[in-house]
Short mmCIF file of C-alpha atoms in Angstrom, two decimals:
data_model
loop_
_atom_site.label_atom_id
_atom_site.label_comp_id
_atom_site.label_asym_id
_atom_site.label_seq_id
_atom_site.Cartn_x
_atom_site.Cartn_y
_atom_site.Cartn_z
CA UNK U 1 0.00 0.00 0.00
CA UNK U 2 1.04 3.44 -0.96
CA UNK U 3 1.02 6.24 1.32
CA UNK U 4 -1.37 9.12 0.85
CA UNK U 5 1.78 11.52 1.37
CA UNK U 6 3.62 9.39 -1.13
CA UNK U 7 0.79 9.49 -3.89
CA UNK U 8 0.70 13.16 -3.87
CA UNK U 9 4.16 13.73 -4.12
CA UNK U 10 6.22 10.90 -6.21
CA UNK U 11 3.74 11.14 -8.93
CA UNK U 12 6.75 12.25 -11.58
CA UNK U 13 8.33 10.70 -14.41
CA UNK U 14 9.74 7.12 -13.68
CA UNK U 15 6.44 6.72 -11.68
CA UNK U 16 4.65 7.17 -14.33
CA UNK U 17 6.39 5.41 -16.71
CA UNK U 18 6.00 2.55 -14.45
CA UNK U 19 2.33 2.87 -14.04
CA UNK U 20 1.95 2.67 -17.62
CA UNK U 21 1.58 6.50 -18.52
CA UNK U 22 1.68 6.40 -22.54
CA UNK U 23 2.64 9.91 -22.51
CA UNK U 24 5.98 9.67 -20.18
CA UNK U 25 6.85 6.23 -21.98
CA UNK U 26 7.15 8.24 -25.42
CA UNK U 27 8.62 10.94 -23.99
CA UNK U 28 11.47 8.73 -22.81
CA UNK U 29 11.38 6.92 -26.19
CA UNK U 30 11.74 10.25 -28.17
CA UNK U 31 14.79 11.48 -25.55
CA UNK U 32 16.60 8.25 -26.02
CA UNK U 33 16.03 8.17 -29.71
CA UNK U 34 17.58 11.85 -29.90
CA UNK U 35 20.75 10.36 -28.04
CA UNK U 36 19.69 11.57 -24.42
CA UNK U 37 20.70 9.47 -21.55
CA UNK U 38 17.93 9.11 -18.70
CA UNK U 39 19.65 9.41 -15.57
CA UNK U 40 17.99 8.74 -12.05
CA UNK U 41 19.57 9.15 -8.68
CA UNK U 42 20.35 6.31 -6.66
CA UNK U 43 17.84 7.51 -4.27
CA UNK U 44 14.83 7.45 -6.92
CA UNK U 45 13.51 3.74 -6.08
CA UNK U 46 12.93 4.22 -2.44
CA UNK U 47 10.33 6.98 -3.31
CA UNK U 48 8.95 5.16 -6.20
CA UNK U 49 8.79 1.57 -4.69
CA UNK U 50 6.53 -0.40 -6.13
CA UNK U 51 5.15 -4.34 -5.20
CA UNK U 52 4.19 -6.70 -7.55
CA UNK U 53 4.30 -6.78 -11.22
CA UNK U 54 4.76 -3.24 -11.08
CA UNK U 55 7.80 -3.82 -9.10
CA UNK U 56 9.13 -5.80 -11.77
CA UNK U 57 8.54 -2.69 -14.35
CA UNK U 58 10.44 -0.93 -12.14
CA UNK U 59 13.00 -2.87 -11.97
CA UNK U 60 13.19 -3.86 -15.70
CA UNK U 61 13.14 0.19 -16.16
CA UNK U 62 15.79 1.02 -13.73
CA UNK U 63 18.02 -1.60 -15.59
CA UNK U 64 18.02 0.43 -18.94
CA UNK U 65 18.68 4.10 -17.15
CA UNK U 66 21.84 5.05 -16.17
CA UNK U 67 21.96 5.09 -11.80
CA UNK U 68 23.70 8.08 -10.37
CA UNK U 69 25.11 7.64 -6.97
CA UNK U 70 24.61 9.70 -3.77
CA UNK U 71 28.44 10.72 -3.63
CA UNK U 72 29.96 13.33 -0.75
CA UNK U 73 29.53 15.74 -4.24
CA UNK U 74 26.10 15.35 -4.57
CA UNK U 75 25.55 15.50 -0.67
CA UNK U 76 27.17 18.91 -0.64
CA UNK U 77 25.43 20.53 -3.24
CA UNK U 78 22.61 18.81 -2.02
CA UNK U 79 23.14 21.06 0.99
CA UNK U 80 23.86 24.21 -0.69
CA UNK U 81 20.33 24.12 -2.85
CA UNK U 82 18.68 23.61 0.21
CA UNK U 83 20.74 26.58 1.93
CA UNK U 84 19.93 28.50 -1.47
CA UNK U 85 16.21 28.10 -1.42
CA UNK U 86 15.88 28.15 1.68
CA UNK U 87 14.20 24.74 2.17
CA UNK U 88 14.38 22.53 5.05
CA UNK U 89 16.29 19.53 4.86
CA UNK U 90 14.58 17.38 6.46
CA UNK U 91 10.98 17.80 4.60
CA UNK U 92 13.32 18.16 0.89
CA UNK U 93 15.86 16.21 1.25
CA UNK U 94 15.63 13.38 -1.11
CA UNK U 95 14.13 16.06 -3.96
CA UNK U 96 17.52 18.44 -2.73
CA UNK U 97 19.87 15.07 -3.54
CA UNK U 98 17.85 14.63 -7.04
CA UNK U 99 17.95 18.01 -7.81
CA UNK U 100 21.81 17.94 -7.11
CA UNK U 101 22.30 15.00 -8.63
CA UNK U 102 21.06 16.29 -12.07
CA UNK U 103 23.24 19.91 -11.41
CA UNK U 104 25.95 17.53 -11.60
CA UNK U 105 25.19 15.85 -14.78
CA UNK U 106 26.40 17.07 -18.23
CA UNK U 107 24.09 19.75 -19.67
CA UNK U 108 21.30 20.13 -20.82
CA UNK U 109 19.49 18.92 -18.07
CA UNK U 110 15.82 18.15 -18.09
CA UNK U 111 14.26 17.13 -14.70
CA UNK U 112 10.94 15.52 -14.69
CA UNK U 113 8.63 15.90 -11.97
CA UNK U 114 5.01 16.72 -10.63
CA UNK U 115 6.23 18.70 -7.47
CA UNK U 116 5.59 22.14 -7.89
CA UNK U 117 6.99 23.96 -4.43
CA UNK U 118 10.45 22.18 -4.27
CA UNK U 119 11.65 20.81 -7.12
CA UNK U 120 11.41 24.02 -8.77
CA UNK U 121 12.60 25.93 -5.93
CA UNK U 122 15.50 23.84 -5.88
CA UNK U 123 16.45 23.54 -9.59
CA UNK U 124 16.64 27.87 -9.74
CA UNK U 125 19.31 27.51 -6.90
CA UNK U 126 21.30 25.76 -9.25
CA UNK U 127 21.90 28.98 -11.11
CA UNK U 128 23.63 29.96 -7.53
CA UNK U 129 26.32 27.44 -7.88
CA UNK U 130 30.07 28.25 -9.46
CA UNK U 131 29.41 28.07 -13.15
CA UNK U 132 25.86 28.44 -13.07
CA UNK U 133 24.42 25.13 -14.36
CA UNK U 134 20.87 24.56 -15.31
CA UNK U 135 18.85 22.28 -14.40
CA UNK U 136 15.25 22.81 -16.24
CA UNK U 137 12.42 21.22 -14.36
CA UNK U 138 9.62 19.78 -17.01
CA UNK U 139 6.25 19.77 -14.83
CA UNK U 140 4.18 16.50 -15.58
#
């Protein structure tokens, strides 16, 4: 059973993708067919978790993305977004380490998500960090 807090606030892109959403499955398509890499933090399953044959989507999907670790990098810029936005660590913290995970990746970055008070918040503190990345949220 899924979480009422969890329903409200995981439903982004792999989540979809795993519940069968059409329109985030050929999104992905068209993105890998244009030579993008989908990239998910290592932290991604525990908010998407799934049982039963949806587990097993999940797991056949997070086979073909490329996982990003939570490294002391990504902790610490973790930190700083959070410090930037002025968010609260505890109540952001795994959207902070995705956020900082994709400020990390090679450019251009597209993050894909359904949270509008965070997320966002945390991806325009990435232009606050040396060499001003960006990290463009896409709102499903």
């Amino acid at each position: 059973m899924v979480s009422k807090r969890l329903k409200t606030r995981v439903q982004q892109g792999l989540s979809l993708h795993v519940d069968g959403d059409e329109g985030m499955r050929a999104r992905i398509e068209v993105a890998e067919r244009n030579g993008s890499r989908v990239v998910y933090s290592a932290v991604t399953p525990l908010e998407v978790r799934r049982t039963g044959k949806a587990a097993d989507r999940l797991a056949y999907l997070l086979s073909r993305f490329d996982k990003k670790p939570v490294t002391d990098d990504v902790v610490a810029t973790a930190r700083q977004l959070l410090d930037a936005a002025g968010l609260d660590g505890h109540e952001c913290l795994v959207d902070a380490l995705v956020v900082a995970t994709a400020a990390l990746a090679t450019p251009p970055v597209l993050l894909v998500t359904s949270d509008k008070t965070h997320v966002p918040a945390l991806c325009k503190a990435v232009e606050t960090l040396p060499g001003s990345p960006k990290v463009k949220p896409i709102m499903v």
